[in-house]
Amino acid sequence: NNVDYYVIGNGSNLLVSDNGYDGVIIELLDDYAGIELVDPADIRIQCEDKDEYTFVKALAGTRMLKVGKFMVDQSLTGFECLGGIPGTIGGAIVMNAGAYGGTISDVLLYARVITKENGILELTPEELELGYRTSNIEKNGYIVSSVVLKMKKGNPEEIKALIADLTERRKSKQPLEYPSAGSTFKRPEGYFAGKLVDDAGLRGYRVGNVMVSEKHCGFVVNVGGGTCEEAKAVITHVREEVEKKFGVILEMEVRKLGWS
């Protein structure tokens, strides 16, 4: 019908215009979720040391938290740093999500995608051009439908202990008490975005009901009834001040929908 559309998972990294989005939102979430072990004999993509891995298939709408729990139940290691990300496995592939030194590309064997021509491709991390918070998925108009992850058996107690440590670190350092779209800015090469914002004197900078978090300056948070316009004003001011004081251009990690 020649109608614009946008595919989302949990929407956890989106900043949407106050005017909404003029098109169809295709939400791949709980109605398009599922996770299971895969027989190695069914893996057609080349994988070195295949016998060392356990393969896990997840549909694109599966929440990262559920994938993480599945890995714990199966005593599989390598996903501990990713399980606390509040998104879906499909969204994680689109932006090569990561935390605490690991990214989804570290454990991805391939993703199955639907092309604009209604074809189906199974693409490796290299073919998806997975880099720091980036891929070629949106550029090529792909829709992620499922993924296959390559995992290794681990010690159940060590896996649980690492997850508990990372969960505590998230709670203590990130402003989880307020709504946000996650880390607002990508990490500039050689710097930390949050430290640049803090060093620019912008901790707590506020427009209306949106502000730079006082707990972690890498987050722009909604303290109650905030709008997209207020968030845009905060983000614009932060980027201008950081560039003026340090000559560093902060690139947004948060995705924009319905505005530019």
C-alpha atoms as one frame of an Amber mdcrd trajectory, in Angstrom:
protein
   0.000   0.000   0.000   3.084   2.245  -0.212   2.779   3.202   3.465   5.829
   4.117   5.517   6.619   1.651   8.294   9.085   1.234  11.111  10.014  -2.006
  12.878  10.559  -2.003  16.631  11.154  -4.536  19.350  10.682  -3.300  22.909
  11.193   0.328  21.830  13.614   0.828  24.699  16.112   2.947  22.760  13.637
   5.184  20.903  12.908   8.870  21.356   9.623   9.447  19.552   8.297  12.794
  18.358   5.496  14.368  20.400   3.516  14.249  17.143   3.965  10.491  16.867
   4.952   8.652  13.682   3.091   9.028  10.377   3.105   5.404   9.322   2.734
   1.834  10.522   4.656   0.539  13.517   5.494  -3.161  13.205   6.156  -4.423
  16.718   8.073  -7.694  16.985   7.745  -8.425  20.680   6.033 -11.072  22.807
   3.753 -12.270  19.991   6.883 -13.009  17.961   9.064 -14.551  20.639  10.508
 -17.985  21.296  13.786 -19.648  22.143  15.113 -23.168  21.692  18.241 -25.258
  21.309  19.315 -26.098  17.760  20.740 -29.405  16.591  24.291 -28.747  15.296
  23.433 -30.882  12.261  20.898 -28.220  11.246  23.524 -25.455  11.194  24.397
 -24.685   7.587  26.578 -21.639   8.233  30.278 -22.474   8.512  31.411 -22.475
  12.131  34.915 -23.323  13.283  35.186 -25.652  16.286  31.498 -26.470  15.871
  31.659 -29.284  18.416  32.627 -26.819  21.166  29.378 -24.864  20.933  25.753
 -25.197  21.913  23.526 -23.410  19.409  20.492 -21.396  20.500  17.785 -20.000
  18.210  15.654 -17.029  19.295  12.899 -15.234  17.403  13.467 -11.506  16.977
  10.849 -10.451  19.520  12.361 -12.435  22.380  13.326 -10.160  25.239  17.005
 -10.122  26.159  16.066 -10.852  29.772  14.373 -14.089  28.674  17.338 -15.062
  26.520  19.594 -14.464  29.506  17.417 -16.634  31.757  17.420 -19.407  29.147
  21.223 -19.314  29.072  21.362 -19.622  32.861  18.926 -22.556  32.829  21.086
 -24.292  30.214  24.381 -23.413  31.995  25.606 -21.540  28.919  28.168 -18.770
  29.285  28.937 -15.725  27.146  25.610 -13.910  27.477  25.993 -12.671  31.055
  26.858  -9.084  30.117  23.948  -8.867  27.653  21.032 -10.328  29.599  20.256
  -7.102  31.462  19.774  -4.995  28.332  16.082  -3.939  28.229  15.366  -4.761
  24.615  14.758  -7.659  22.242  17.265  -9.922  20.568  16.275  -8.512  17.160
  16.845  -4.955  18.291  20.145  -6.006  19.804  21.317  -7.211  16.405  20.225
  -3.998  14.652  22.429  -1.855  16.906  24.980  -4.517  17.920  23.999  -3.949
  21.537  26.603  -4.410  24.206  27.529  -3.808  27.809  30.467  -4.321  30.139
  32.935  -5.169  27.400  30.787  -7.584  25.404  28.511  -7.226  22.367  25.914
  -9.431  20.728  28.278  -9.902  17.784  30.592 -11.892  20.088  28.065 -14.736
  20.310  26.105 -14.353  17.063  26.528 -17.084  14.471  24.007 -15.611  12.056
  20.769 -13.660  11.838  17.922 -14.534   9.516  16.558 -11.408   7.826  13.722
 -10.589   5.447  14.758  -8.348   2.564  12.777  -5.573   0.896  12.174  -7.973
  -1.998  10.624 -10.528   0.410  13.669 -12.749   0.199  15.255 -14.465   3.203
  18.974 -14.321   3.971  21.084 -15.846   6.738  23.867 -13.359   7.440  26.955
 -13.568   9.632  28.214 -10.697  11.831  30.669  -9.775   9.082  27.947  -9.705
   6.425  25.785  -7.575   8.733  28.746  -5.211   9.197  28.307  -5.255  12.950
  30.423  -2.549  14.575  30.163  -0.303  17.601  26.387   0.194  17.966  25.876
  -0.172  14.247  24.945  -2.588  11.449  23.815  -2.414   7.829  20.313  -3.689
   8.640  18.403  -0.411   8.452  20.481   0.841   5.521  19.602  -2.271   3.517
  15.967  -2.368   4.632  16.280  -5.750   6.337  13.924  -7.010   9.053  15.502
  -9.400  11.547  13.257 -12.442  12.054  15.470 -14.716  14.158  19.024 -15.316
  15.323  21.240 -18.271  16.091  23.752 -17.793  18.886  26.843 -19.905  19.534
  27.314 -20.526  23.241  29.681 -22.544  25.405  28.946 -24.619  28.480  29.942
 -22.942  31.715  29.907 -23.355  35.460  26.352 -22.613  36.695  27.485 -20.968
  39.931  30.047 -18.781  38.170  27.442 -17.710  35.606  24.956 -16.750  38.335
  27.629 -14.919  40.336  28.688 -12.852  37.309  25.078 -11.955  36.497  24.468
 -10.926  40.107  27.581  -8.712  40.048  26.600  -7.037  36.762  23.018  -6.519
  37.961  24.257  -4.791  41.094  26.602  -2.603  39.045  23.696  -1.546  36.809
  21.493  -0.697  39.784  24.202   1.276  41.543  25.497   3.243  38.562  22.562
   3.703  36.164  19.466   5.871  36.791  17.016   2.983  36.593  14.584   4.837
  38.854  13.639   7.141  35.942  12.397   6.411  32.414  15.049   6.846  29.739
  15.989   5.490  26.331  19.221   4.057  27.675  22.640   5.548  27.032  21.954
   8.752  25.139  25.282   9.054  23.331  27.728   6.650  21.763  31.155   6.440
  23.334  33.513   8.736  21.360  36.835   7.156  20.514  39.255   7.839  23.351
  36.601   9.298  25.669  33.601   8.420  27.811  30.460  10.340  26.879  29.224
  10.610  30.461  32.512  12.062  31.685  32.578  14.643  28.895  29.052  15.735
  29.808  29.973  15.915  33.490  33.219  17.788  32.826  31.239  20.296  30.757
  29.301  21.132  33.918  26.050  19.652  32.667  25.235  17.172  35.435  21.586
  17.818  36.288  21.054  20.206  33.356  17.298  20.387  32.889  14.662  21.606
  30.466  11.138  21.153  31.770  10.815  17.590  32.999  13.800  16.147  31.154
  17.328  16.319  32.528  20.849  14.972  32.420  20.934  12.309  35.107  22.731
  13.327  38.283  23.593   9.679  38.848  25.117   8.989  35.422  25.673  11.873
  32.982  25.500   9.533  30.005  21.734   9.275  30.478  19.032  11.840  29.715
  16.048  10.975  31.917  12.362  11.839  32.143  11.614  12.928  35.700   7.844
  13.012  35.115   5.734  14.149  32.170   8.679  15.066  29.981   8.253  15.600
  26.237  10.315  14.830  23.184  10.807  18.567  22.596  12.277  18.923  26.093
  14.542  15.937  25.505  15.674  17.401  22.180  16.499  20.694  23.885  18.599
  18.957  26.543  20.409  16.795  24.001  21.092  19.715  21.659  22.510  21.859
  24.460  24.694  19.020  25.740  26.116  18.315  22.289  26.827  22.011  21.662
  28.555  22.515  25.014  30.694  19.376  24.739  31.797  20.281  21.219  32.557
  23.855  22.274  34.593  22.879  25.335  36.314  19.708  24.152  35.981  19.646
  20.347  34.196  16.288  20.527  30.986  15.678  18.599  28.679  13.375  20.536
  26.801  10.976  18.283  23.404   9.833  19.502  22.962   6.200  20.479  19.254
   6.758  21.065  17.247   6.271  17.873  15.019   9.122  16.635  11.541   8.364
  15.322   9.298  10.954  13.683  11.826  13.788  13.915  15.291  14.647  12.645
